[in-house]
PDB file of C-alpha atoms in Angstrom:
ATOM      1  CA  MET A  15    -120.421  29.900 110.704  1.00 54.00           C
ATOM      2  CA  ASN A  16    -119.405  28.485 106.978  1.00 63.00           C
ATOM      3  CA  ASN A  17    -122.598  29.800 105.726  1.00 66.00           C
ATOM      4  CA  GLN A  18    -120.912  33.503 106.772  1.00 66.00           C
ATOM      5  CA  VAL A  19    -117.322  32.494 104.637  1.00 62.00           C
ATOM      6  CA  CYS A  20    -119.030  31.780 101.779  1.00 61.00           C
ATOM      7  CA  LYS A  21    -121.179  34.986 101.989  1.00 65.00           C
ATOM      8  CA  GLU A  22    -118.286  36.719 102.564  1.00 65.00           C
ATOM      9  CA  GLU A  23    -115.956  35.232  99.835  1.00 64.00           C
ATOM     10  CA  THR A  24    -118.993  36.936  97.818  1.00 64.00           C
ATOM     11  CA  VAL A  25    -118.688  39.990  98.305  1.00 61.00           C
ATOM     12  CA  LEU A  26    -114.689  39.487  98.359  1.00 58.00           C
ATOM     13  CA  HIS A  27    -114.660  37.963  94.481  1.00 65.00           C
ATOM     14  CA  THR A  28    -117.893  40.595  93.482  1.00 68.00           C
ATOM     15  CA  ASN A  29    -115.350  43.364  95.087  1.00 76.00           C
ATOM     16  CA  GLN A  30    -112.558  42.361  93.126  1.00 83.00           C
ATOM     17  CA  GLY A  31    -114.078  41.869  90.012  1.00 85.00           C
ATOM     18  CA  ARG A  32    -115.751  45.253  89.781  1.00 87.00           C
ATOM     19  CA  ARG A  33    -112.225  46.922  91.046  1.00 89.00           C
ATOM     20  CA  ASN A  34    -110.869  44.577  87.695  1.00 90.00           C
ATOM     21  CA  PHE A  35    -113.617  46.670  85.573  1.00 91.00           C
ATOM     22  CA  LEU A  36    -112.492  49.514  86.801  1.00 92.00           C
ATOM     23  CA  LYS A  37    -109.025  49.650  86.796  1.00 94.00           C
ATOM     24  CA  ILE A  38    -109.544  48.001  82.238  1.00 95.00           C
ATOM     25  CA  CYS A  39    -111.815  50.692  81.536  1.00 95.00           C
ATOM     26  CA  SER A  40    -109.445  53.630  82.893  1.00 96.00           C
ATOM     27  CA  VAL A  41    -106.630  52.162  81.817  1.00 96.00           C
ATOM     28  CA  VAL A  42    -108.718  51.518  78.231  1.00 96.00           C
ATOM     29  CA  LEU A  43    -110.542  55.510  78.495  1.00 96.00           C
ATOM     30  CA  SER A  44    -106.922  56.445  78.825  1.00 96.00           C
ATOM     31  CA  SER A  45    -105.764  55.128  76.158  1.00 96.00           C
ATOM     32  CA  LEU A  46    -107.784  56.818  74.106  1.00 96.00           C
ATOM     33  CA  ILE A  47    -107.435  59.624  74.975  1.00 96.00           C
ATOM     34  CA  GLY A  48    -103.425  59.739  74.794  1.00 95.00           C
ATOM     35  CA  ILE A  49    -103.767  58.510  71.215  1.00 95.00           C
ATOM     36  CA  ALA A  50    -106.495  61.121  70.377  1.00 95.00           C
ATOM     37  CA  TYR A  51    -103.523  63.945  71.778  1.00 93.00           C
ATOM     38  CA  ALA A  52    -100.771  61.457  70.290  1.00 94.00           C
ATOM     39  CA  VAL A  53    -102.204  61.940  66.548  1.00 92.00           C
ATOM     40  CA  PRO A  54    -102.146  65.124  65.367  1.00 91.00           C
ATOM     41  CA  LEU A  55     -99.133  66.016  67.711  1.00 90.00           C
ATOM     42  CA  ILE A  56     -96.936  63.907  65.751  1.00 89.00           C
ATOM     43  CA  ARG A  57     -98.604  64.563  62.415  1.00 86.00           C
ATOM     44  CA  ALA A  58     -98.112  68.157  63.407  1.00 83.00           C
ATOM     45  CA  PHE A  59     -93.894  67.760  63.927  1.00 81.00           C
ATOM     46  CA  ILE A  60     -93.629  64.845  60.755  1.00 81.00           C
ATOM     47  CA  SER A  61     -95.826  66.312  58.127  1.00 76.00           C
ATOM     48  CA  PRO A  62     -93.817  68.771  56.881  1.00 69.00           C
ATOM     49  CA  ALA A  63     -90.921  66.281  57.445  1.00 70.00           C
ATOM     50  CA  LEU A  64     -92.242  64.335  54.755  1.00 70.00           C
ATOM     51  CA  GLN A  65     -93.604  67.725  52.102  1.00 68.00           C
ATOM     52  CA  GLU A  66     -92.132  70.824  50.740  1.00 62.00           C
ATOM     53  CA  THR A  67     -91.662  73.425  53.398  1.00 58.00           C
ATOM     54  CA  VAL A  68     -90.252  76.326  51.580  1.00 55.00           C
ATOM     55  CA  SER A  69     -93.130  76.852  48.309  1.00 56.00           C
ATOM     56  CA  GLY A  70     -92.588  80.375  46.921  1.00 55.00           C
ATOM     57  CA  SER A  71     -95.819  81.689  44.588  1.00 58.00           C
ATOM     58  CA  THR A  72     -98.447  79.556  43.529  1.00 64.00           C
ATOM     59  CA  GLY A  73     -99.761  79.457  40.216  1.00 81.00           C
ATOM     60  CA  LEU A  74     -99.872  82.873  37.695  1.00 87.00           C
ATOM     61  CA  ILE A  75     -99.019  85.825  38.822  1.00 88.00           C
ATOM     62  CA  GLU A  76     -99.827  88.792  37.693  1.00 89.00           C
ATOM     63  CA  VAL A  77     -97.457  91.337  36.484  1.00 89.00           C
ATOM     64  CA  GLY A  78     -99.585  93.978  34.532  1.00 89.00           C
ATOM     65  CA  SER A  79    -101.528  95.325  31.504  1.00 89.00           C
ATOM     66  CA  VAL A  80    -100.881  94.008  27.765  1.00 89.00           C
ATOM     67  CA  GLY A  81    -101.331  97.765  26.941  1.00 89.00           C
ATOM     68  CA  ASP A  82     -98.438  98.686  29.561  1.00 88.00           C
ATOM     69  CA  CYS A  83     -96.492  97.052  26.940  1.00 88.00           C
ATOM     70  CA  VAL A  84     -93.992  99.211  24.164  1.00 90.00           C
ATOM     71  CA  VAL A  85     -92.301  97.095  21.067  1.00 91.00           C
ATOM     72  CA  ASN A  86     -88.707  95.868  22.343  1.00 90.00           C
ATOM     73  CA  VAL A  87     -88.466  97.982  25.263  1.00 92.00           C
ATOM     74  CA  PRO A  88     -88.073  95.167  28.438  1.00 94.00           C
ATOM     75  CA  ARG A  89     -90.057  96.242  32.063  1.00 94.00           C
ATOM     76  CA  LYS A  90     -89.109  94.924  34.933  1.00 94.00           C
ATOM     77  CA  VAL A  91     -91.244  94.293  36.774  1.00 93.00           C
ATOM     78  CA  LYS A  92     -91.332  93.082  41.239  1.00 92.00           C
ATOM     79  CA  ILE A  93     -93.075  90.141  41.704  1.00 89.00           C
ATOM     80  CA  VAL A  94     -95.194  89.669  45.006  1.00 87.00           C
ATOM     81  CA  ASP A  95     -96.697  86.700  46.624  1.00 84.00           C
ATOM     82  CA  THR A  96     -96.775  84.519  50.195  1.00 79.00           C
ATOM     83  CA  LYS A  97     -93.950  82.539  51.092  1.00 72.00           C
ATOM     84  CA  VAL A  98     -94.454  79.151  52.955  1.00 72.00           C
ATOM     85  CA  ASP A  99     -91.974  78.420  55.713  1.00 73.00           C
ATOM     86  CA  ALA A 100     -92.846  75.246  57.927  1.00 69.00           C
ATOM     87  CA  TRP A 101     -95.701  76.023  59.928  1.00 73.00           C
ATOM     88  CA  THR A 102     -94.647  79.846  58.734  1.00 79.00           C
ATOM     89  CA  LYS A 103     -97.040  82.092  56.789  1.00 79.00           C
ATOM     90  CA  PHE A 104     -95.154  84.825  55.308  1.00 80.00           C
ATOM     91  CA  PRO A 105     -97.234  88.079  54.421  1.00 85.00           C
ATOM     92  CA  PRO A 106     -97.491  88.663  50.067  1.00 85.00           C
ATOM     93  CA  THR A 107     -93.726  90.115  49.311  1.00 83.00           C
ATOM     94  CA  GLU A 108     -91.370  90.538  47.130  1.00 86.00           C
ATOM     95  CA  ILE A 109     -90.605  87.761  46.093  1.00 84.00           C
ATOM     96  CA  GLY A 110     -88.231  88.845  43.215  1.00 88.00           C
ATOM     97  CA  ALA A 111     -88.207  90.416  39.276  1.00 92.00           C
ATOM     98  CA  VAL A 112     -89.017  89.655  35.513  1.00 94.00           C
ATOM     99  CA  TRP A 113     -88.437  91.058  32.798  1.00 95.00           C
ATOM    100  CA  VAL A 114     -91.536  91.467  30.245  1.00 94.00           C
ATOM    101  CA  ILE A 115     -90.983  92.289  26.569  1.00 94.00           C
ATOM    102  CA  LEU A 116     -92.897  92.413  23.968  1.00 91.00           C
ATOM    103  CA  GLY A 117     -91.462  91.459  20.290  1.00 89.00           C
ATOM    104  CA  LYS A 118     -92.379  93.217  17.153  1.00 89.00           C
ATOM    105  CA  ASP A 119     -94.570  89.998  16.265  1.00 89.00           C
ATOM    106  CA  LYS A 120     -96.411  91.045  19.208  1.00 87.00           C
ATOM    107  CA  LYS A 121     -95.561  87.852  21.139  1.00 90.00           C
ATOM    108  CA  PHE A 122     -94.631  88.355  25.285  1.00 91.00           C
ATOM    109  CA  THR A 123     -91.438  87.077  26.561  1.00 93.00           C
ATOM    110  CA  VAL A 124     -90.825  86.886  30.364  1.00 94.00           C
ATOM    111  CA  PHE A 125     -87.009  86.618  31.397  1.00 94.00           C
ATOM    112  CA  THR A 126     -85.969  86.388  35.288  1.00 93.00           C
ATOM    113  CA  SER A 127     -84.383  88.625  36.094  1.00 94.00           C
ATOM    114  CA  ILE A 128     -81.702  86.409  38.239  1.00 94.00           C
ATOM    115  CA  CYS A 129     -79.146  85.731  36.289  1.00 94.00           C
ATOM    116  CA  PRO A 130     -78.011  82.183  35.819  1.00 94.00           C
ATOM    117  CA  HIS A 131     -74.546  82.541  35.969  1.00 94.00           C
ATOM    118  CA  LEU A 132     -74.343  82.760  40.235  1.00 92.00           C
ATOM    119  CA  GLY A 133     -77.829  84.770  40.869  1.00 91.00           C
ATOM    120  CA  CYS A 134     -76.988  88.417  40.401  1.00 93.00           C
ATOM    121  CA  GLY A 135     -79.453  90.559  39.172  1.00 93.00           C
ATOM    122  CA  VAL A 136     -79.979  91.415  35.687  1.00 95.00           C
ATOM    123  CA  ASP A 137     -80.662  94.624  34.413  1.00 94.00           C
ATOM    124  CA  TRP A 138     -81.149  96.589  30.508  1.00 95.00           C
ATOM    125  CA  ASP A 139     -78.756  98.995  29.686  1.00 94.00           C
ATOM    126  CA  ASN A 140     -80.666 101.508  27.331  1.00 92.00           C
ATOM    127  CA  ASN A 141     -77.714 102.907  26.198  1.00 93.00           C
ATOM    128  CA  SER A 142     -75.925  99.382  24.414  1.00 93.00           C
ATOM    129  CA  GLY A 143     -79.596  97.463  23.947  1.00 93.00           C
ATOM    130  CA  LYS A 144     -78.599  94.718  26.148  1.00 95.00           C
ATOM    131  CA  PHE A 145     -79.365  93.257  29.870  1.00 95.00           C
ATOM    132  CA  ILE A 146     -75.592  93.236  32.065  1.00 95.00           C
ATOM    133  CA  CYS A 147     -75.371  91.693  34.593  1.00 94.00           C
ATOM    134  CA  PRO A 148     -72.705  93.786  36.252  1.00 92.00           C
ATOM    135  CA  CYS A 149     -71.733  90.861  39.246  1.00 92.00           C
ATOM    136  CA  HIS A 150     -69.165  89.132  36.358  1.00 92.00           C
ATOM    137  CA  ASP A 151     -70.002  91.534  33.111  1.00 92.00           C
ATOM    138  CA  SER A 152     -72.347  89.130  31.245  1.00 94.00           C
ATOM    139  CA  TYR A 153     -74.127  90.687  28.479  1.00 95.00           C
ATOM    140  CA  PHE A 154     -77.272  88.797  26.835  1.00 95.00           C
ATOM    141  CA  ASP A 155     -79.211  90.620  23.936  1.00 94.00           C
ATOM    142  CA  ILE A 156     -82.509  91.417  23.758  1.00 93.00           C
ATOM    143  CA  GLU A 157     -83.793  87.825  22.913  1.00 93.00           C
ATOM    144  CA  GLY A 158     -82.073  86.934  26.277  1.00 93.00           C
ATOM    145  CA  ARG A 159     -79.022  85.087  24.089  1.00 94.00           C
ATOM    146  CA  VAL A 160     -75.443  84.649  25.595  1.00 94.00           C
ATOM    147  CA  LEU A 161     -73.607  87.715  24.540  1.00 95.00           C
ATOM    148  CA  SER A 162     -70.045  87.941  26.295  1.00 94.00           C
ATOM    149  CA  GLY A 163     -69.858  86.624  29.612  1.00 92.00           C
ATOM    150  CA  PRO A 164     -69.609  84.035  31.834  1.00 94.00           C
ATOM    151  CA  SER A 165     -73.149  82.845  31.904  1.00 93.00           C
ATOM    152  CA  PRO A 166     -73.158  79.610  30.528  1.00 94.00           C
ATOM    153  CA  ARG A 167     -76.574  79.622  28.719  1.00 94.00           C
ATOM    154  CA  GLY A 168     -79.017  82.650  28.249  1.00 95.00           C
ATOM    155  CA  MET A 169     -81.378  84.082  31.170  1.00 95.00           C
ATOM    156  CA  ASP A 170     -84.233  81.629  31.338  1.00 94.00           C
ATOM    157  CA  THR A 171     -87.249  82.392  29.640  1.00 94.00           C
ATOM    158  CA  LEU A 172     -90.981  81.729  31.781  1.00 93.00           C
ATOM    159  CA  GLU A 173     -94.326  80.590  31.245  1.00 92.00           C
ATOM    160  CA  ALA A 174     -96.491  83.494  30.550  1.00 91.00           C
ATOM    161  CA  GLU A 175    -100.260  83.597  29.754  1.00 91.00           C
ATOM    162  CA  ILE A 176    -103.299  86.757  29.348  1.00 91.00           C
ATOM    163  CA  LYS A 177    -105.909  86.403  29.971  1.00 92.00           C
ATOM    164  CA  ASP A 178    -108.342  89.867  30.118  1.00 92.00           C
ATOM    165  CA  GLY A 179    -105.416  91.779  28.657  1.00 91.00           C
ATOM    166  CA  LYS A 180    -103.128  90.743  31.733  1.00 93.00           C
ATOM    167  CA  ILE A 181    -100.339  89.004  31.754  1.00 92.00           C
ATOM    168  CA  PHE A 182    -100.435  86.469  34.110  1.00 92.00           C
ATOM    169  CA  VAL A 183     -96.409  84.262  34.519  1.00 92.00           C
ATOM    170  CA  GLU A 184     -95.739  81.350  36.651  1.00 91.00           C
ATOM    171  CA  TYR A 185     -92.229  82.495  38.124  1.00 88.00           C
ATOM    172  CA  ARG A 186     -90.281  79.967  39.575  1.00 86.00           C
ATOM    173  CA  LYS A 187     -86.255  80.106  39.734  1.00 86.00           C
ATOM    174  CA  MET A 188     -83.993  78.039  38.202  1.00 89.00           C
ATOM    175  CA  LYS A 189     -80.721  76.520  39.213  1.00 90.00           C
ATOM    176  CA  LEU A 190     -77.381  78.269  38.932  1.00 91.00           C
ATOM    177  CA  GLY A 191     -74.361  77.940  37.429  1.00 90.00           C
ATOM    178  CA  VAL A 192     -75.266  74.901  34.919  1.00 90.00           C
ATOM    179  CA  SER A 193     -75.913  74.359  30.759  1.00 90.00           C
ATOM    180  CA  GLU A 194     -79.793  73.833  31.120  1.00 89.00           C
ATOM    181  CA  LYS A 195     -82.366  75.249  32.295  1.00 87.00           C
ATOM    182  CA  MET A 196     -83.388  73.014  35.217  1.00 85.00           C
ATOM    183  CA  PRO A 197     -85.608  74.270  38.405  1.00 84.00           C
ATOM    184  CA  ALA A 198     -84.326  74.746  41.654  1.00 79.00           C
TER     185      ALA A 198
END
């Protein structure tokens, strides 16, 4: 009788030990699976908050060939590039425009087509030989200097390079309404 009770207790302890072991294994395995799913999800939601989520052009953008330019005749070129906004990557679209000018000294100057006053588009007037912002009547000479109007500074120049007979520009938008040129 006493021997049989001892055997039953041993079987009972063995079963409980096995059950506890299986419980611990299932908790550990479930936790690992949960972590494996949680890390990429948390990273996907937090990552854009820690980075610049809206971006425009990256690097140099081709705006034409050197042979297309005539001395002191501004040429307007559309800037087409991909745009990224958080999780959305847009197909190549027009993100702005620049004025490319070949000077008498054979150097290229590239201006943004955005007026530094309030961001209207600046156009070239062949009759007067000036850049004109039609919104608030700011006038600029061919070198981008302010001639008259409310613009706080001259037209913004952009970095340009010539490679293999083609003109490349680093397109950037600048802060509006301030007297110093600063990237937006």
